[in-house]
Amino acid sequence: MRVIRKYANRRLYDTSESRYVTLEDIRQLIVDREEFRVEDSKSKEDLTRNILLQIITEQENQGGKAEGTPMFSNKVLQQLIRFYGDSMQHSMSGYLEQSIGTFLEQQKLLREQMQQVMKGNPMQAANPMEVMRKVAEQNLLLWKKLSRPGLQRDHKDQNDSQDGDDQSNR
């Protein structure tokens, strides 16, 4: 795993490539699906989450320009903030993770179907209405799964075990 060190002067140093990097360089690592960890140069505290949030902030601020519109509207951000400290905070975190995973799977399926249509193989491509029906079914199943009693405890247990893993990796 690549280690990025953050120094007191706020500069980021990639220990694998022995060079200073920018948030844009780290964003590219994410796009390239490269595993990395950002740590404080002195305390070795894990700062990865903070850096990820900085990258999201930069992307959101650039969203009004050439990149398109921001992903999070003011209304969405306000709704997310309301979940902090709420009894549903842990459930929301799990729901968002699973929703994004489901969205990516659905996006892949739709791309594959479009490729079949573009290749001129309409017989192999599924009926678009059938694909949308399957997407709706998956979303409904996800919602039912996440709204069942005990999910909050299950998600908390999962986070606790992940935290333990993180601590053993330090």
mmCIF file with all atom_site columns, C-alpha atoms in Angstrom:
data_model
loop_
_atom_site.group_PDB
_atom_site.id
_atom_site.type_symbol
_atom_site.label_atom_id
_atom_site.label_alt_id
_atom_site.label_comp_id
_atom_site.label_asym_id
_atom_site.label_entity_id
_atom_site.label_seq_id
_atom_site.pdbx_PDB_ins_code
_atom_site.Cartn_x
_atom_site.Cartn_y
_atom_site.Cartn_z
_atom_site.occupancy
_atom_site.B_iso_or_equiv
_atom_site.pdbx_formal_charge
_atom_site.auth_seq_id
_atom_site.auth_comp_id
_atom_site.auth_asym_id
_atom_site.auth_atom_id
_atom_site.pdbx_PDB_model_num
ATOM 1   C CA . MET A 1 1   ? 0.000   0.000   0.000   1.00 0.00 ? 1   MET A CA 1
ATOM 2   C CA . ARG A 1 2   ? 1.277   3.413   -0.944  1.00 0.00 ? 2   ARG A CA 1
ATOM 3   C CA . VAL A 1 3   ? 1.941   5.756   1.980   1.00 0.00 ? 3   VAL A CA 1
ATOM 4   C CA . ILE A 1 4   ? 1.515   9.509   1.636   1.00 0.00 ? 4   ILE A CA 1
ATOM 5   C CA . ARG A 1 5   ? 2.908   11.609  4.471   1.00 0.00 ? 5   ARG A CA 1
ATOM 6   C CA . LYS A 1 6   ? 1.442   14.971  5.395   1.00 0.00 ? 6   LYS A CA 1
ATOM 7   C CA . TYR A 1 7   ? 3.915   17.415  6.878   1.00 0.00 ? 7   TYR A CA 1
ATOM 8   C CA . ALA A 1 8   ? 3.329   20.358  9.215   1.00 0.00 ? 8   ALA A CA 1
ATOM 9   C CA . ASN A 1 9   ? 3.630   22.729  6.246   1.00 0.00 ? 9   ASN A CA 1
ATOM 10  C CA . ARG A 1 10  ? 0.592   20.862  4.784   1.00 0.00 ? 10  ARG A CA 1
ATOM 11  C CA . ARG A 1 11  ? 2.615   19.375  1.930   1.00 0.00 ? 11  ARG A CA 1
ATOM 12  C CA . LEU A 1 12  ? 1.946   15.790  0.916   1.00 0.00 ? 12  LEU A CA 1
ATOM 13  C CA . TYR A 1 13  ? 4.862   13.457  0.204   1.00 0.00 ? 13  TYR A CA 1
ATOM 14  C CA . ASP A 1 14  ? 4.495   10.160  -1.687  1.00 0.00 ? 14  ASP A CA 1
ATOM 15  C CA . THR A 1 15  ? 6.989   7.765   -0.094  1.00 0.00 ? 15  THR A CA 1
ATOM 16  C CA . SER A 1 16  ? 6.704   5.293   -2.997  1.00 0.00 ? 16  SER A CA 1
ATOM 17  C CA . GLU A 1 17  ? 7.777   7.803   -5.632  1.00 0.00 ? 17  GLU A CA 1
ATOM 18  C CA . SER A 1 18  ? 9.890   10.034  -3.365  1.00 0.00 ? 18  SER A CA 1
ATOM 19  C CA . ARG A 1 19  ? 8.153   13.222  -4.467  1.00 0.00 ? 19  ARG A CA 1
ATOM 20  C CA . TYR A 1 20  ? 5.671   15.790  -3.254  1.00 0.00 ? 20  TYR A CA 1
ATOM 21  C CA . VAL A 1 21  ? 2.136   15.334  -4.567  1.00 0.00 ? 21  VAL A CA 1
ATOM 22  C CA . THR A 1 22  ? -1.009  17.415  -4.829  1.00 0.00 ? 22  THR A CA 1
ATOM 23  C CA . LEU A 1 23  ? -4.620  16.607  -4.027  1.00 0.00 ? 23  LEU A CA 1
ATOM 24  C CA . GLU A 1 24  ? -5.101  16.160  -7.772  1.00 0.00 ? 24  GLU A CA 1
ATOM 25  C CA . ASP A 1 25  ? -2.375  13.483  -7.778  1.00 0.00 ? 25  ASP A CA 1
ATOM 26  C CA . ILE A 1 26  ? -4.157  11.701  -4.944  1.00 0.00 ? 26  ILE A CA 1
ATOM 27  C CA . ARG A 1 27  ? -7.477  12.009  -6.796  1.00 0.00 ? 27  ARG A CA 1
ATOM 28  C CA . GLN A 1 28  ? -5.807  10.270  -9.730  1.00 0.00 ? 28  GLN A CA 1
ATOM 29  C CA . LEU A 1 29  ? -4.696  7.426   -7.429  1.00 0.00 ? 29  LEU A CA 1
ATOM 30  C CA . ILE A 1 30  ? -8.345  6.990   -6.483  1.00 0.00 ? 30  ILE A CA 1
ATOM 31  C CA . VAL A 1 31  ? -9.469  7.010   -10.114 1.00 0.00 ? 31  VAL A CA 1
ATOM 32  C CA . ASP A 1 32  ? -6.765  4.428   -10.874 1.00 0.00 ? 32  ASP A CA 1
ATOM 33  C CA . ARG A 1 33  ? -7.993  2.337   -7.908  1.00 0.00 ? 33  ARG A CA 1
ATOM 34  C CA . GLU A 1 34  ? -4.588  2.382   -6.227  1.00 0.00 ? 34  GLU A CA 1
ATOM 35  C CA . GLU A 1 35  ? -4.557  1.639   -2.505  1.00 0.00 ? 35  GLU A CA 1
ATOM 36  C CA . PHE A 1 36  ? -3.013  4.358   -0.352  1.00 0.00 ? 36  PHE A CA 1
ATOM 37  C CA . ARG A 1 37  ? -2.940  5.737   3.153   1.00 0.00 ? 37  ARG A CA 1
ATOM 38  C CA . VAL A 1 38  ? -2.279  9.324   4.215   1.00 0.00 ? 38  VAL A CA 1
ATOM 39  C CA . GLU A 1 39  ? -0.595  9.712   7.566   1.00 0.00 ? 39  GLU A CA 1
ATOM 40  C CA . ASP A 1 40  ? 0.766   12.512  9.708   1.00 0.00 ? 40  ASP A CA 1
ATOM 41  C CA . SER A 1 41  ? 4.546   12.629  9.314   1.00 0.00 ? 41  SER A CA 1
ATOM 42  C CA . LYS A 1 42  ? 5.201   12.811  13.074  1.00 0.00 ? 42  LYS A CA 1
ATOM 43  C CA . SER A 1 43  ? 2.373   11.002  14.849  1.00 0.00 ? 43  SER A CA 1
ATOM 44  C CA . LYS A 1 44  ? 1.588   8.510   12.020  1.00 0.00 ? 44  LYS A CA 1
ATOM 45  C CA . GLU A 1 45  ? -2.122  9.275   12.625  1.00 0.00 ? 45  GLU A CA 1
ATOM 46  C CA . ASP A 1 46  ? -4.296  8.139   9.713   1.00 0.00 ? 46  ASP A CA 1
ATOM 47  C CA . LEU A 1 47  ? -5.441  11.265  7.819   1.00 0.00 ? 47  LEU A CA 1
ATOM 48  C CA . THR A 1 48  ? -6.834  9.478   4.757   1.00 0.00 ? 48  THR A CA 1
ATOM 49  C CA . ARG A 1 49  ? -10.465 10.349  5.473   1.00 0.00 ? 49  ARG A CA 1
ATOM 50  C CA . ASN A 1 50  ? -9.616  14.044  5.928   1.00 0.00 ? 50  ASN A CA 1
ATOM 51  C CA . ILE A 1 51  ? -7.797  14.117  2.585   1.00 0.00 ? 51  ILE A CA 1
ATOM 52  C CA . LEU A 1 52  ? -10.692 12.333  0.858   1.00 0.00 ? 52  LEU A CA 1
ATOM 53  C CA . LEU A 1 53  ? -13.088 14.945  2.224   1.00 0.00 ? 53  LEU A CA 1
ATOM 54  C CA . GLN A 1 54  ? -10.768 17.717  0.942   1.00 0.00 ? 54  GLN A CA 1
ATOM 55  C CA . ILE A 1 55  ? -10.803 16.139  -2.516  1.00 0.00 ? 55  ILE A CA 1
ATOM 56  C CA . ILE A 1 56  ? -14.608 15.949  -2.482  1.00 0.00 ? 56  ILE A CA 1
ATOM 57  C CA . THR A 1 57  ? -14.771 19.609  -1.440  1.00 0.00 ? 57  THR A CA 1
ATOM 58  C CA . GLU A 1 58  ? -12.469 20.613  -4.301  1.00 0.00 ? 58  GLU A CA 1
ATOM 59  C CA . GLN A 1 59  ? -14.480 18.570  -6.792  1.00 0.00 ? 59  GLN A CA 1
ATOM 60  C CA . GLU A 1 60  ? -17.732 20.088  -5.544  1.00 0.00 ? 60  GLU A CA 1
ATOM 61  C CA . ASN A 1 61  ? -16.326 23.612  -5.816  1.00 0.00 ? 61  ASN A CA 1
ATOM 62  C CA . GLN A 1 62  ? -15.144 22.927  -9.374  1.00 0.00 ? 62  GLN A CA 1
ATOM 63  C CA . GLY A 1 63  ? -18.521 21.376  -10.207 1.00 0.00 ? 63  GLY A CA 1
ATOM 64  C CA . GLY A 1 64  ? -20.040 24.638  -11.397 1.00 0.00 ? 64  GLY A CA 1
ATOM 65  C CA . LYS A 1 65  ? -17.303 25.093  -13.973 1.00 0.00 ? 65  LYS A CA 1
ATOM 66  C CA . ALA A 1 66  ? -16.209 22.860  -16.844 1.00 0.00 ? 66  ALA A CA 1
ATOM 67  C CA . GLU A 1 67  ? -16.674 19.677  -14.806 1.00 0.00 ? 67  GLU A CA 1
ATOM 68  C CA . GLY A 1 68  ? -20.458 19.982  -14.753 1.00 0.00 ? 68  GLY A CA 1
ATOM 69  C CA . THR A 1 69  ? -22.774 20.502  -11.830 1.00 0.00 ? 69  THR A CA 1
ATOM 70  C CA . PRO A 1 70  ? -21.887 19.647  -8.237  1.00 0.00 ? 70  PRO A CA 1
ATOM 71  C CA . MET A 1 71  ? -22.888 16.163  -7.109  1.00 0.00 ? 71  MET A CA 1
ATOM 72  C CA . PHE A 1 72  ? -24.349 17.398  -3.813  1.00 0.00 ? 72  PHE A CA 1
ATOM 73  C CA . SER A 1 73  ? -26.933 20.172  -3.866  1.00 0.00 ? 73  SER A CA 1
ATOM 74  C CA . ASN A 1 74  ? -27.383 22.390  -0.818  1.00 0.00 ? 74  ASN A CA 1
ATOM 75  C CA . LYS A 1 75  ? -30.529 20.445  0.028   1.00 0.00 ? 75  LYS A CA 1
ATOM 76  C CA . VAL A 1 76  ? -28.699 17.092  -0.064  1.00 0.00 ? 76  VAL A CA 1
ATOM 77  C CA . LEU A 1 77  ? -25.865 18.451  2.084   1.00 0.00 ? 77  LEU A CA 1
ATOM 78  C CA . GLN A 1 78  ? -28.360 19.799  4.628   1.00 0.00 ? 78  GLN A CA 1
ATOM 79  C CA . GLN A 1 79  ? -30.123 16.435  4.764   1.00 0.00 ? 79  GLN A CA 1
ATOM 80  C CA . LEU A 1 80  ? -26.819 14.610  5.268   1.00 0.00 ? 80  LEU A CA 1
ATOM 81  C CA . ILE A 1 81  ? -25.838 16.985  8.089   1.00 0.00 ? 81  ILE A CA 1
ATOM 82  C CA . ARG A 1 82  ? -29.145 16.251  9.839   1.00 0.00 ? 82  ARG A CA 1
ATOM 83  C CA . PHE A 1 83  ? -28.188 12.553  10.056  1.00 0.00 ? 83  PHE A CA 1
ATOM 84  C CA . TYR A 1 84  ? -25.140 13.304  12.229  1.00 0.00 ? 84  TYR A CA 1
ATOM 85  C CA . GLY A 1 85  ? -25.985 12.483  15.832  1.00 0.00 ? 85  GLY A CA 1
ATOM 86  C CA . ASP A 1 86  ? -29.292 10.937  14.769  1.00 0.00 ? 86  ASP A CA 1
ATOM 87  C CA . SER A 1 87  ? -30.097 7.345   15.676  1.00 0.00 ? 87  SER A CA 1
ATOM 88  C CA . MET A 1 88  ? -30.119 6.564   11.948  1.00 0.00 ? 88  MET A CA 1
ATOM 89  C CA . GLN A 1 89  ? -26.532 7.771   11.348  1.00 0.00 ? 89  GLN A CA 1
ATOM 90  C CA . HIS A 1 90  ? -25.056 4.253   11.186  1.00 0.00 ? 90  HIS A CA 1
ATOM 91  C CA . SER A 1 91  ? -27.896 2.986   9.008   1.00 0.00 ? 91  SER A CA 1
ATOM 92  C CA . MET A 1 92  ? -27.478 5.902   6.617   1.00 0.00 ? 92  MET A CA 1
ATOM 93  C CA . SER A 1 93  ? -23.774 5.197   6.223   1.00 0.00 ? 93  SER A CA 1
ATOM 94  C CA . GLY A 1 94  ? -24.474 1.559   5.314   1.00 0.00 ? 94  GLY A CA 1
ATOM 95  C CA . TYR A 1 95  ? -27.312 2.558   3.039   1.00 0.00 ? 95  TYR A CA 1
ATOM 96  C CA . LEU A 1 96  ? -25.155 5.044   1.129   1.00 0.00 ? 96  LEU A CA 1
ATOM 97  C CA . GLU A 1 97  ? -22.342 2.489   0.710   1.00 0.00 ? 97  GLU A CA 1
ATOM 98  C CA . GLN A 1 98  ? -24.688 -0.193  -0.575  1.00 0.00 ? 98  GLN A CA 1
ATOM 99  C CA . SER A 1 99  ? -26.618 2.251   -2.759  1.00 0.00 ? 99  SER A CA 1
ATOM 100 C CA . ILE A 1 100 ? -23.443 3.399   -4.487  1.00 0.00 ? 100 ILE A CA 1
ATOM 101 C CA . GLY A 1 101 ? -22.391 -0.231  -4.996  1.00 0.00 ? 101 GLY A CA 1
ATOM 102 C CA . THR A 1 102 ? -25.785 -1.062  -6.476  1.00 0.00 ? 102 THR A CA 1
ATOM 103 C CA . PHE A 1 103 ? -25.687 2.052   -8.662  1.00 0.00 ? 103 PHE A CA 1
ATOM 104 C CA . LEU A 1 104 ? -22.277 1.015   -10.050 1.00 0.00 ? 104 LEU A CA 1
ATOM 105 C CA . GLU A 1 105 ? -23.546 -2.502  -10.801 1.00 0.00 ? 105 GLU A CA 1
ATOM 106 C CA . GLN A 1 106 ? -26.613 -1.088  -12.554 1.00 0.00 ? 106 GLN A CA 1
ATOM 107 C CA . GLN A 1 107 ? -24.479 1.358   -14.523 1.00 0.00 ? 107 GLN A CA 1
ATOM 108 C CA . LYS A 1 108 ? -22.263 -1.514  -15.694 1.00 0.00 ? 108 LYS A CA 1
ATOM 109 C CA . LEU A 1 109 ? -25.313 -3.546  -16.764 1.00 0.00 ? 109 LEU A CA 1
ATOM 110 C CA . LEU A 1 110 ? -26.777 -0.613  -18.710 1.00 0.00 ? 110 LEU A CA 1
ATOM 111 C CA . ARG A 1 111 ? -23.423 0.013   -20.436 1.00 0.00 ? 111 ARG A CA 1
ATOM 112 C CA . GLU A 1 112 ? -23.208 -3.635  -21.451 1.00 0.00 ? 112 GLU A CA 1
ATOM 113 C CA . GLN A 1 113 ? -26.742 -3.469  -22.848 1.00 0.00 ? 113 GLN A CA 1
ATOM 114 C CA . MET A 1 114 ? -25.923 -0.314  -24.806 1.00 0.00 ? 114 MET A CA 1
ATOM 115 C CA . GLN A 1 115 ? -22.811 -1.985  -26.229 1.00 0.00 ? 115 GLN A CA 1
ATOM 116 C CA . GLN A 1 116 ? -24.932 -4.889  -27.440 1.00 0.00 ? 116 GLN A CA 1
ATOM 117 C CA . VAL A 1 117 ? -27.337 -2.483  -29.129 1.00 0.00 ? 117 VAL A CA 1
ATOM 118 C CA . MET A 1 118 ? -24.462 -0.507  -30.685 1.00 0.00 ? 118 MET A CA 1
ATOM 119 C CA . LYS A 1 119 ? -22.845 -3.700  -31.980 1.00 0.00 ? 119 LYS A CA 1
ATOM 120 C CA . GLY A 1 120 ? -26.026 -4.429  -33.843 1.00 0.00 ? 120 GLY A CA 1
ATOM 121 C CA . ASN A 1 121 ? -27.016 -7.390  -31.692 1.00 0.00 ? 121 ASN A CA 1
ATOM 122 C CA . PRO A 1 122 ? -30.442 -6.263  -30.532 1.00 0.00 ? 122 PRO A CA 1
ATOM 123 C CA . MET A 1 123 ? -31.479 -9.888  -30.038 1.00 0.00 ? 123 MET A CA 1
ATOM 124 C CA . GLN A 1 124 ? -28.803 -10.296 -27.348 1.00 0.00 ? 124 GLN A CA 1
ATOM 125 C CA . ALA A 1 125 ? -29.658 -7.023  -25.672 1.00 0.00 ? 125 ALA A CA 1
ATOM 126 C CA . ALA A 1 126 ? -32.319 -7.155  -22.997 1.00 0.00 ? 126 ALA A CA 1
ATOM 127 C CA . ASN A 1 127 ? -35.511 -5.213  -23.352 1.00 0.00 ? 127 ASN A CA 1
ATOM 128 C CA . PRO A 1 128 ? -34.840 -1.756  -21.825 1.00 0.00 ? 128 PRO A CA 1
ATOM 129 C CA . MET A 1 129 ? -38.038 -2.010  -19.781 1.00 0.00 ? 129 MET A CA 1
ATOM 130 C CA . GLU A 1 130 ? -36.876 -5.364  -18.402 1.00 0.00 ? 130 GLU A CA 1
ATOM 131 C CA . VAL A 1 131 ? -33.528 -3.846  -17.386 1.00 0.00 ? 131 VAL A CA 1
ATOM 132 C CA . MET A 1 132 ? -35.318 -0.970  -15.627 1.00 0.00 ? 132 MET A CA 1
ATOM 133 C CA . ARG A 1 133 ? -37.651 -3.446  -13.874 1.00 0.00 ? 133 ARG A CA 1
ATOM 134 C CA . LYS A 1 134 ? -34.618 -5.353  -12.569 1.00 0.00 ? 134 LYS A CA 1
ATOM 135 C CA . VAL A 1 135 ? -33.021 -2.107  -11.400 1.00 0.00 ? 135 VAL A CA 1
ATOM 136 C CA . ALA A 1 136 ? -36.201 -1.176  -9.513  1.00 0.00 ? 136 ALA A CA 1
ATOM 137 C CA . GLU A 1 137 ? -36.363 -4.649  -7.933  1.00 0.00 ? 137 GLU A CA 1
ATOM 138 C CA . GLN A 1 138 ? -32.750 -4.390  -6.771  1.00 0.00 ? 138 GLN A CA 1
ATOM 139 C CA . ASN A 1 139 ? -33.411 -0.972  -5.248  1.00 0.00 ? 139 ASN A CA 1
ATOM 140 C CA . LEU A 1 140 ? -36.493 -2.271  -3.427  1.00 0.00 ? 140 LEU A CA 1
ATOM 141 C CA . LEU A 1 141 ? -34.592 -5.283  -2.066  1.00 0.00 ? 141 LEU A CA 1
ATOM 142 C CA . LEU A 1 142 ? -31.785 -3.006  -0.897  1.00 0.00 ? 142 LEU A CA 1
ATOM 143 C CA . TRP A 1 143 ? -34.229 -0.707  0.877   1.00 0.00 ? 143 TRP A CA 1
ATOM 144 C CA . LYS A 1 144 ? -35.983 -3.654  2.577   1.00 0.00 ? 144 LYS A CA 1
ATOM 145 C CA . LYS A 1 145 ? -32.651 -5.117  3.674   1.00 0.00 ? 145 LYS A CA 1
ATOM 146 C CA . LEU A 1 146 ? -31.486 -1.823  5.142   1.00 0.00 ? 146 LEU A CA 1
ATOM 147 C CA . SER A 1 147 ? -34.742 -1.093  6.941   1.00 0.00 ? 147 SER A CA 1
ATOM 148 C CA . ARG A 1 148 ? -34.874 -4.407  8.820   1.00 0.00 ? 148 ARG A CA 1
ATOM 149 C CA . PRO A 1 149 ? -34.443 -4.311  12.611  1.00 0.00 ? 149 PRO A CA 1
ATOM 150 C CA . GLY A 1 150 ? -30.904 -4.959  13.820  1.00 0.00 ? 150 GLY A CA 1
ATOM 151 C CA . LEU A 1 151 ? -29.233 -3.376  10.798  1.00 0.00 ? 151 LEU A CA 1
ATOM 152 C CA . GLN A 1 152 ? -27.871 -0.537  12.884  1.00 0.00 ? 152 GLN A CA 1
ATOM 153 C CA . ARG A 1 153 ? -26.234 -3.007  15.272  1.00 0.00 ? 153 ARG A CA 1
ATOM 154 C CA . ASP A 1 154 ? -24.902 -5.138  12.380  1.00 0.00 ? 154 ASP A CA 1
ATOM 155 C CA . HIS A 1 155 ? -23.405 -2.068  10.701  1.00 0.00 ? 155 HIS A CA 1
ATOM 156 C CA . LYS A 1 156 ? -21.874 -0.869  13.983  1.00 0.00 ? 156 LYS A CA 1
ATOM 157 C CA . ASP A 1 157 ? -20.347 -4.319  14.578  1.00 0.00 ? 157 ASP A CA 1
ATOM 158 C CA . GLN A 1 158 ? -18.920 -4.263  11.062  1.00 0.00 ? 158 GLN A CA 1
ATOM 159 C CA . ASN A 1 159 ? -17.412 -0.811  11.645  1.00 0.00 ? 159 ASN A CA 1
ATOM 160 C CA . ASP A 1 160 ? -15.939 -1.935  14.967  1.00 0.00 ? 160 ASP A CA 1
ATOM 161 C CA . SER A 1 161 ? -14.230 -4.888  13.297  1.00 0.00 ? 161 SER A CA 1
ATOM 162 C CA . GLN A 1 162 ? -12.945 -2.621  10.507  1.00 0.00 ? 162 GLN A CA 1
ATOM 163 C CA . ASP A 1 163 ? -11.600 -0.174  13.098  1.00 0.00 ? 163 ASP A CA 1
ATOM 164 C CA . GLY A 1 164 ? -9.779  -3.045  14.745  1.00 0.00 ? 164 GLY A CA 1
ATOM 165 C CA . ASP A 1 165 ? -8.293  -3.997  11.379  1.00 0.00 ? 165 ASP A CA 1
ATOM 166 C CA . ASP A 1 166 ? -7.214  -0.403  10.821  1.00 0.00 ? 166 ASP A CA 1
ATOM 167 C CA . GLN A 1 167 ? -5.518  -0.264  14.199  1.00 0.00 ? 167 GLN A CA 1
ATOM 168 C CA . SER A 1 168 ? -3.655  -3.520  13.585  1.00 0.00 ? 168 SER A CA 1
ATOM 169 C CA . ASN A 1 169 ? -2.340  -2.083  10.303  1.00 0.00 ? 169 ASN A CA 1
ATOM 170 C CA . ARG A 1 170 ? -0.760  0.923   12.038  1.00 0.00 ? 170 ARG A CA 1
#
